[in-house]
Short mmCIF file of C-alpha atoms and ligand atoms in Angstrom, two decimals:
data_model
loop_
_atom_site.label_atom_id
_atom_site.label_comp_id
_atom_site.label_asym_id
_atom_site.label_seq_id
_atom_site.Cartn_x
_atom_site.Cartn_y
_atom_site.Cartn_z
CA UNK A 12 14.04 8.41 -10.46
CA UNK A 13 12.29 10.63 -7.95
CA UNK A 14 8.48 10.54 -8.06
CA UNK A 15 6.83 13.87 -7.33
CA UNK A 16 3.18 14.39 -6.35
CA UNK A 17 1.63 17.58 -7.78
CA UNK A 18 -1.28 18.80 -5.65
CA UNK A 19 -4.42 20.48 -6.93
CA UNK A 20 -5.96 22.02 -3.81
CA UNK A 21 -5.68 25.65 -4.91
CA UNK A 22 -6.18 27.22 -8.31
CA UNK A 23 -2.49 28.17 -8.43
CA UNK A 24 -1.41 24.59 -7.61
CA UNK A 25 -3.82 23.22 -10.19
CA UNK A 26 -2.55 25.52 -12.93
CA UNK A 27 0.99 24.44 -12.17
CA UNK A 28 0.07 20.72 -12.04
CA UNK A 29 -1.80 20.96 -15.35
CA UNK A 30 1.13 22.68 -17.01
CA UNK A 31 3.66 20.18 -15.65
CA UNK A 32 1.57 17.18 -16.66
CA UNK A 33 0.89 18.49 -20.17
CA UNK A 34 4.62 19.24 -20.59
CA UNK A 35 5.52 15.75 -19.44
CA UNK A 36 3.10 14.25 -21.98
CA UNK A 37 4.45 16.49 -24.73
CA UNK A 38 8.02 15.49 -24.02
CA UNK A 39 7.18 11.79 -24.20
CA UNK A 40 7.06 11.06 -20.49
CA UNK A 41 4.51 9.15 -18.45
CA UNK A 42 2.45 10.77 -15.72
CA UNK A 43 -0.18 9.36 -13.35
CA UNK A 44 -3.47 11.22 -13.60
CA UNK A 45 -6.71 11.21 -11.63
CA UNK A 46 -9.85 10.03 -13.41
CA UNK A 47 -13.34 9.40 -12.04
CA UNK A 48 -12.75 5.63 -12.28
CA UNK A 49 -9.22 4.89 -11.02
CA UNK A 50 -5.87 6.67 -11.42
CA UNK A 51 -4.46 6.22 -14.92
CA UNK A 52 -0.87 6.06 -16.11
CA UNK A 53 -0.87 8.40 -19.09
CA UNK A 54 1.32 8.94 -22.14
CA UNK A 55 0.97 10.46 -25.62
CA UNK A 56 -1.04 7.76 -27.43
CA UNK A 57 0.61 8.58 -30.76
CA UNK A 58 4.18 8.29 -29.48
CA UNK A 59 5.24 4.61 -29.26
CA UNK A 60 8.34 5.41 -27.20
CA UNK A 61 6.19 7.19 -24.63
CA UNK A 62 3.63 4.36 -24.61
CA UNK A 63 6.42 1.86 -24.09
CA UNK A 64 7.21 3.63 -20.81
CA UNK A 65 3.71 2.76 -19.56
CA UNK A 66 4.38 -0.94 -20.16
CA UNK A 67 7.78 -0.67 -18.46
CA UNK A 68 6.54 1.19 -15.39
CA UNK A 69 3.60 -1.19 -14.91
CA UNK A 70 5.53 -4.33 -15.91
CA UNK A 71 2.57 -4.90 -18.15
CA UNK A 72 2.78 -7.58 -20.85
CA UNK A 73 2.54 -6.22 -24.38
CA UNK A 74 -0.49 -8.36 -25.24
CA UNK A 75 -2.62 -6.24 -22.89
CA UNK A 76 -3.94 -3.23 -24.87
CA UNK A 77 -4.46 0.26 -23.45
CA UNK A 78 -7.46 2.56 -23.30
CA UNK A 79 -7.18 5.75 -25.35
CA UNK A 80 -8.69 8.92 -23.87
CA UNK A 81 -9.93 11.64 -26.17
CA UNK A 82 -10.26 15.31 -25.30
CA UNK A 83 -13.76 15.77 -26.70
CA UNK A 84 -16.55 13.60 -28.08
CA UNK A 85 -15.82 14.31 -31.75
CA UNK A 86 -12.19 13.33 -31.31
CA UNK A 87 -13.31 9.69 -31.22
CA UNK A 88 -13.15 9.90 -35.01
CA UNK A 89 -9.46 10.84 -34.84
CA UNK A 90 -8.59 7.48 -33.33
CA UNK A 91 -11.39 5.10 -34.37
CA UNK A 92 -13.83 4.35 -37.17
CA UNK A 93 -17.50 4.18 -36.31
CA UNK A 94 -18.98 1.49 -38.57
CA UNK A 95 -22.05 2.69 -40.46
CA UNK A 96 -24.25 -0.18 -39.21
CA UNK A 97 -23.78 0.78 -35.54
CA UNK A 98 -23.29 4.50 -35.99
CA UNK A 99 -26.65 5.48 -34.50
CA UNK A 100 -26.18 3.41 -31.35
CA UNK A 101 -22.55 4.36 -30.84
CA UNK A 102 -23.38 8.04 -31.27
CA UNK A 103 -26.25 7.76 -28.76
CA UNK A 104 -24.01 5.99 -26.25
CA UNK A 105 -21.34 8.67 -26.58
CA UNK A 106 -23.93 11.44 -26.25
CA UNK A 107 -25.40 9.81 -23.16
CA UNK A 108 -22.37 8.59 -21.25
CA UNK A 109 -19.41 10.80 -22.25
CA UNK A 110 -17.63 12.23 -20.50
CA UNK A 111 -17.92 9.21 -18.22
CA UNK A 112 -16.88 5.66 -17.35
CA UNK A 113 -17.87 3.94 -20.60
CA UNK A 114 -15.17 2.63 -22.94
CA UNK A 115 -16.09 1.67 -26.50
CA UNK A 116 -14.11 -0.85 -28.51
CA UNK A 117 -14.13 0.32 -32.14
CA UNK A 118 -12.13 -0.36 -35.31
CA UNK A 119 -8.89 1.59 -34.98
CA UNK A 120 -7.48 4.30 -37.21
CA UNK A 121 -4.06 3.42 -38.69
CA UNK A 122 -2.39 6.30 -36.82
CA UNK A 123 -2.79 4.44 -33.50
CA UNK A 124 0.46 2.60 -32.74
CA UNK A 125 0.30 -1.22 -32.58
CA UNK A 126 1.72 -1.02 -29.09
CA UNK A 127 -1.45 0.72 -27.85
CA UNK A 128 -3.85 -1.87 -29.27
CA UNK A 129 -1.59 -4.90 -28.78
CA UNK A 130 -1.81 -5.37 -32.53
CA UNK A 131 -5.61 -5.71 -32.45
CA UNK A 132 -7.65 -4.17 -35.27
CA UNK A 133 -9.70 -2.34 -32.63
CA UNK A 134 -9.01 0.41 -30.14
CA UNK A 135 -10.68 1.05 -26.77
CA UNK A 136 -11.75 4.72 -26.43
CA UNK A 137 -13.36 6.91 -23.82
CA UNK A 138 -13.69 10.48 -22.64
CA UNK A 139 -12.94 10.81 -18.96
CA UNK A 140 -15.03 12.87 -16.54
CA UNK A 141 -12.59 14.43 -14.12
CA UNK A 142 -11.99 18.20 -14.00
CA UNK A 143 -8.20 17.96 -13.61
CA UNK A 144 -7.81 15.25 -16.26
CA UNK A 145 -10.02 17.32 -18.51
CA UNK A 146 -7.79 20.36 -18.19
CA UNK A 147 -4.64 18.33 -18.81
CA UNK A 148 -5.94 16.63 -21.94
CA UNK A 149 -7.29 19.96 -23.28
CA UNK A 150 -3.90 21.50 -22.72
CA UNK A 151 -2.10 18.54 -24.31
CA UNK A 152 -4.62 18.57 -27.16
CA UNK A 153 -4.31 14.99 -28.37
CA UNK A 154 -5.23 11.41 -27.51
CA UNK A 155 -3.75 9.98 -24.32
CA UNK A 156 -3.17 6.28 -23.64
CA UNK A 157 -3.90 5.54 -20.01
CA UNK A 158 -4.42 2.17 -18.35
CA UNK A 159 -4.79 1.96 -14.58
CA UNK A 160 -1.72 3.23 -12.71
CA UNK A 161 -0.90 -0.01 -10.88
CA UNK A 162 1.70 -2.72 -11.29
CA UNK A 163 0.32 -5.41 -13.58
CA UNK A 164 -2.03 -7.78 -11.77
CA UNK A 165 -2.29 -5.66 -8.64
CA UNK A 166 -5.10 -3.52 -7.29
CA UNK A 167 -6.12 -0.38 -9.15
CA UNK A 168 -5.23 2.85 -7.32
CA UNK A 169 -8.04 5.19 -6.32
CA UNK A 170 -5.85 7.87 -4.73
CA UNK A 171 -2.51 9.54 -5.46
CA UNK A 172 -1.00 7.80 -2.42
CA UNK A 173 -2.09 4.41 -3.75
CA UNK A 174 -0.23 5.18 -7.00
CA UNK A 175 2.82 6.26 -5.01
CA UNK A 176 2.80 3.02 -3.03
CA UNK A 177 3.05 0.98 -6.23
CA UNK A 178 4.96 3.18 -8.68
CA UNK A 179 7.32 5.24 -6.49
CA UNK A 180 10.65 5.55 -8.30
CA UNK A 181 9.21 4.26 -11.58
CA UNK A 182 7.47 7.41 -12.86
CA UNK A 183 8.35 11.11 -12.57
CA UNK A 184 4.98 12.65 -11.72
CA UNK A 185 1.64 11.91 -10.06
CA UNK A 186 -1.11 14.53 -10.24
CA UNK A 187 -3.23 14.33 -7.08
CA UNK A 188 -6.84 15.02 -8.01
CA UNK A 189 -8.36 13.51 -4.87
CA UNK A 190 -10.10 10.19 -4.34
CA UNK A 191 -11.79 8.72 -7.43
CA UNK A 192 -15.55 9.22 -7.36
CA UNK A 193 -16.39 5.90 -9.07
CA UNK A 194 -13.49 3.86 -7.74
CA UNK A 195 -13.81 1.06 -10.31
CA UNK A 196 -12.50 0.80 -13.86
CA UNK A 197 -14.71 1.87 -16.75
CA UNK A 198 -17.25 -0.46 -18.30
CA UNK A 199 -15.86 -1.74 -21.62
CA UNK A 200 -18.31 -2.60 -24.39
CA UNK A 201 -18.41 -3.44 -28.06
CA UNK A 202 -21.47 -2.78 -30.25
CA UNK A 203 -22.55 -4.96 -33.17
CA UNK A 204 -25.65 -5.12 -35.32
CA UNK A 205 -28.16 -7.52 -33.76
CA UNK A 206 -31.31 -9.29 -34.90
CA UNK A 207 -33.96 -6.92 -33.56
CA UNK A 208 -31.80 -4.55 -31.54
CA UNK A 209 -28.10 -3.70 -31.62
CA UNK A 210 -26.00 -6.15 -29.62
CA UNK A 211 -23.99 -4.62 -26.77
CA UNK A 212 -21.37 -6.97 -25.36
CA UNK A 213 -19.93 -6.02 -21.97
CA UNK A 214 -16.25 -7.03 -22.09
CA UNK A 215 -15.58 -5.68 -18.60
CA UNK A 216 -18.35 -4.78 -16.12
CA UNK A 217 -18.00 -1.37 -14.48
CA UNK A 218 -19.88 1.72 -13.29
CA UNK A 219 -22.13 1.93 -16.38
CA UNK A 220 -24.45 -0.99 -15.78
CA UNK A 221 -26.74 -3.30 -17.69
CA UNK A 222 -29.72 -1.13 -16.71
CA UNK A 223 -28.00 1.94 -18.16
CA UNK A 224 -27.12 0.16 -21.40
CA UNK A 225 -30.23 -1.81 -22.15
CA UNK A 226 -32.08 1.23 -23.48
CA UNK A 227 -29.64 1.11 -26.39
CA UNK A 228 -29.68 -2.57 -27.32
CA UNK A 229 -29.55 -6.16 -26.15
CA UNK A 230 -26.91 -6.44 -23.44
CA UNK A 231 -24.82 -9.58 -23.03
CA UNK A 232 -21.81 -10.24 -20.84
CA UNK A 233 -18.73 -11.71 -22.51
CA UNK A 234 -18.12 -15.27 -21.47
CA UNK A 235 -15.10 -15.14 -19.22
CA UNK A 236 -13.57 -18.30 -20.60
CA UNK A 237 -14.19 -17.29 -24.16
CA UNK A 238 -12.49 -13.97 -23.58
CA UNK A 239 -9.43 -15.51 -21.98
CA UNK A 240 -7.86 -16.60 -25.24
CA UNK A 241 -4.30 -17.36 -24.07
CA UNK A 242 -2.03 -14.47 -25.01
CA UNK A 243 -4.43 -12.32 -26.99
CA UNK A 244 -7.56 -11.90 -24.92
CA UNK A 245 -10.30 -9.62 -26.10
CA UNK A 246 -10.41 -7.91 -22.73
CA UNK A 247 -7.30 -8.87 -20.82
CA UNK A 248 -8.72 -7.31 -17.66
CA UNK A 249 -10.41 -10.68 -17.68
CA UNK A 250 -7.19 -12.58 -17.13
CA UNK A 251 -7.05 -14.55 -13.93
CA UNK A 252 -5.05 -13.17 -11.00
CA UNK A 253 -5.93 -9.56 -11.60
CA UNK A 254 -6.71 -6.89 -9.04
CA UNK A 255 -5.03 -9.00 -6.39
CA UNK A 256 -4.09 -7.75 -2.93
CA UNK A 257 -0.89 -9.09 -1.34
CA UNK A 258 -2.86 -11.11 1.22
CA UNK A 259 -4.90 -14.15 0.36
CA UNK A 260 -8.52 -13.32 -0.33
CA UNK A 261 -11.51 -15.64 -0.49
CA UNK A 262 -14.93 -14.74 -1.78
CA UNK A 263 -17.58 -16.88 -0.07
CA UNK A 264 -21.12 -17.31 -1.27
CA UNK A 265 -22.27 -19.21 1.81
CA UNK A 266 -21.26 -18.58 5.45
CA UNK A 267 -21.11 -22.37 5.93
CA UNK A 268 -18.10 -22.45 3.60
CA UNK A 269 -15.99 -20.61 6.16
CA UNK A 270 -13.79 -23.04 8.08
CA UNK A 271 -11.21 -21.05 10.05
CA UNK A 272 -7.70 -22.40 10.40
CA UNK A 273 -6.14 -22.39 13.87
CA UNK A 274 -4.10 -19.28 14.59
CA UNK A 275 -4.98 -17.57 11.32
CA UNK A 276 -6.20 -13.99 11.65
CA UNK A 277 -9.08 -13.06 9.39
CA UNK A 278 -10.55 -9.78 8.17
CA UNK A 279 -14.12 -9.70 6.93
CA UNK A 280 -14.99 -7.57 3.90
CA UNK A 281 -18.69 -7.00 4.41
CA UNK A 282 -21.15 -5.46 1.97
CA UNK A 283 -23.44 -3.68 4.46
CA UNK A 284 -22.45 -5.02 7.86
CA UNK A 285 -25.79 -6.68 8.60
CA UNK A 286 -25.82 -9.71 10.95
CA UNK A 287 -28.74 -11.17 8.96
CA UNK A 288 -26.40 -11.66 5.98
CA UNK A 289 -24.83 -14.45 8.05
CA UNK A 290 -21.18 -13.41 8.14
CA UNK A 291 -20.81 -10.76 10.84
CA UNK A 292 -21.40 -13.10 13.80
CA UNK A 293 -19.88 -16.14 12.14
CA UNK A 294 -16.45 -15.66 13.68
CA UNK A 295 -14.50 -13.40 16.01
CA UNK A 296 -13.04 -11.43 13.14
CA UNK A 297 -9.74 -9.68 13.76
CA UNK A 298 -11.03 -6.84 11.61
CA UNK A 299 -14.26 -5.96 9.80
CA UNK A 300 -14.56 -3.45 6.93
CA UNK A 301 -18.01 -2.49 5.68
CA UNK A 302 -18.29 -1.22 2.10
CA UNK A 303 -21.70 0.43 2.36
CA UNK A 304 -22.89 0.50 5.99
CA UNK A 305 -26.56 0.18 6.76
CA UNK A 306 -28.89 -0.24 3.83
CA UNK A 307 -26.11 -1.18 1.39
CA UNK A 308 -25.74 0.64 -1.89
CA UNK A 309 -23.73 -1.04 -4.62
CA UNK A 310 -22.51 2.25 -6.12
CA UNK A 311 -21.08 3.32 -2.76
CA UNK A 312 -19.53 -0.12 -2.29
CA UNK A 313 -17.92 0.26 -5.73
CA UNK A 314 -16.46 3.64 -4.93
CA UNK A 315 -14.90 2.39 -1.69
CA UNK A 316 -13.93 -1.09 -2.84
CA UNK A 317 -10.24 -0.73 -3.80
CA UNK A 318 -9.61 1.82 -1.06
CA UNK A 319 -10.93 -0.50 1.64
CA UNK A 320 -9.18 -3.54 0.22
CA UNK A 321 -5.90 -1.64 0.17
CA UNK A 322 -6.41 -0.61 3.79
CA UNK A 323 -6.93 -4.22 4.91
CA UNK A 324 -4.00 -5.33 2.79
CA UNK A 325 -1.77 -2.97 4.78
CA UNK A 326 -2.74 -4.47 8.17
CA UNK A 327 0.06 -6.53 9.70
CA UNK A 328 -2.35 -8.20 12.11
CA UNK A 329 -4.35 -9.84 9.29
CA UNK A 330 -3.44 -13.03 7.43
CA UNK A 331 -6.40 -13.51 5.14
CA UNK A 332 -9.36 -11.55 3.78
CA UNK A 333 -12.79 -13.17 3.66
CA UNK A 334 -15.32 -11.43 1.46
CA UNK A 335 -19.06 -11.69 1.75
CA UNK A 336 -20.85 -12.13 -1.56
CA UNK A 337 -21.79 -8.85 -3.24
CA UNK A 338 -25.10 -8.27 -5.02
CA UNK A 339 -24.93 -9.64 -8.57
CA UNK A 340 -26.56 -6.55 -10.04
CA UNK A 341 -25.56 -3.07 -11.17
CA UNK A 342 -22.08 -2.05 -10.04
CA UNK A 343 -22.08 -5.19 -7.86
CA UNK A 344 -21.26 -7.18 -11.00
CA UNK A 345 -17.99 -5.24 -11.36
CA UNK A 346 -17.13 -5.74 -7.68
CA UNK A 347 -17.80 -9.48 -7.95
CA UNK A 348 -15.67 -9.63 -11.09
CA UNK A 349 -12.70 -8.07 -9.23
CA UNK A 350 -13.20 -10.30 -6.17
CA UNK A 351 -13.33 -13.46 -8.27
CA UNK A 352 -10.08 -12.57 -9.99
CA UNK A 353 -8.38 -11.44 -6.79
CA UNK A 354 -9.08 -14.58 -4.81
CA UNK A 355 -6.72 -17.42 -4.14
CA UNK A 356 -7.04 -20.12 -6.75
CA UNK A 357 -7.67 -23.54 -5.30
P1 AMP B 405 -6.68 -1.05 -17.66
O1 AMP B 405 -7.09 0.38 -17.85
O2 AMP B 405 -5.37 -1.22 -16.98
O3 AMP B 405 -7.74 -1.87 -17.03
O4 AMP B 405 -6.45 -1.65 -19.10
C1 AMP B 405 -7.24 -1.41 -20.19
C2 AMP B 405 -8.08 -2.57 -20.53
O5 AMP B 405 -8.87 -2.20 -21.64
C3 AMP B 405 -7.34 -3.80 -21.01
O6 AMP B 405 -6.92 -4.62 -19.96
C4 AMP B 405 -8.39 -4.48 -21.84
O7 AMP B 405 -9.23 -5.25 -21.00
C5 AMP B 405 -9.22 -3.33 -22.40
N1 AMP B 405 -8.94 -3.05 -23.82
C6 AMP B 405 -8.10 -2.16 -24.32
N2 AMP B 405 -8.11 -2.19 -25.67
C7 AMP B 405 -8.99 -3.13 -26.02
C8 AMP B 405 -9.45 -3.64 -27.28
N3 AMP B 405 -9.00 -3.17 -28.45
N4 AMP B 405 -10.36 -4.60 -27.26
C9 AMP B 405 -10.83 -5.07 -26.08
N5 AMP B 405 -10.45 -4.64 -24.87
C10 AMP B 405 -9.53 -3.69 -24.84
MG1 MG B 406 -5.88 -2.26 -15.03
#
């Protein structure tokens, strides 16, 4: 199969790309689409044969459920139930963060195929904030299933070229909507009634942070080990060996933990490139990439994270990637989560 990239630089190109993508979805095909988080591999969420093509193209195991995208806020009720006891909070969250990188896990409507939810009684829903995606889903006029457009276990793509590098020959169409502004997958939460306040459990950390969420309830992070329930995890993004580059990667918390091996060529993934953080002058690095040069901003680091990691991964002159620790706050939590899962298991 030939994989075509549809550009969206001009209005004419965009109209054509939107039409082609919506047609592909209508005829039960998959198509890679830009979102503000990472590129998604989209199919008609109500067509199991189309959804199956997502699993095939990604080589994704069927126990890993997909996120369903809706074309407007009210359409959440087409795919999910909003339980009465959390209705106020869920409605506030949707009003505040949609369209945007917040995915809500809610009881599913029966019309959602089992394949989408991996047989779970819940469905993960969000409304994406990307102008091209928005036009395509409006045109298609129905829910779209779209997990990240990468091969299972590998790094999420934040550009059309990154999708091409992984899925060339496996899918017919990639819509190029530019680099993703957030660069990290959506925050996934579930909401339950709590003692004093509603309980918001973060199943996957992402661009919407604890600070953003805590106005709406008590925020807790799902215990990684608890969530990794063999073949039916609550948030399978939490499986080990996810988001992994081809090269070995090690996340170090202390510079003293770095013991270079003879002849091995190392790249440093640095947060802000400051010598005082203890890593920059630690070694004669064969390459240094800085996520947010200077003062260091976690949101900027998040946006650039997969792009930079992919760049280093493509360097023949590098054997191993050493990552500095990232701040354990805000978007930094999502970056740390990816780095922990990407690193070599010892
Ligand atoms: P991806 O977009 O590739 O990161 O995949 C979507 C992710 O959404 C899955 O890996 C799960 O972590 C999460 N997800 C989807 N549906 C559910 C659900 N019903 N309950 C919990 N997490 C879900
Ligand atoms: Mg993914």
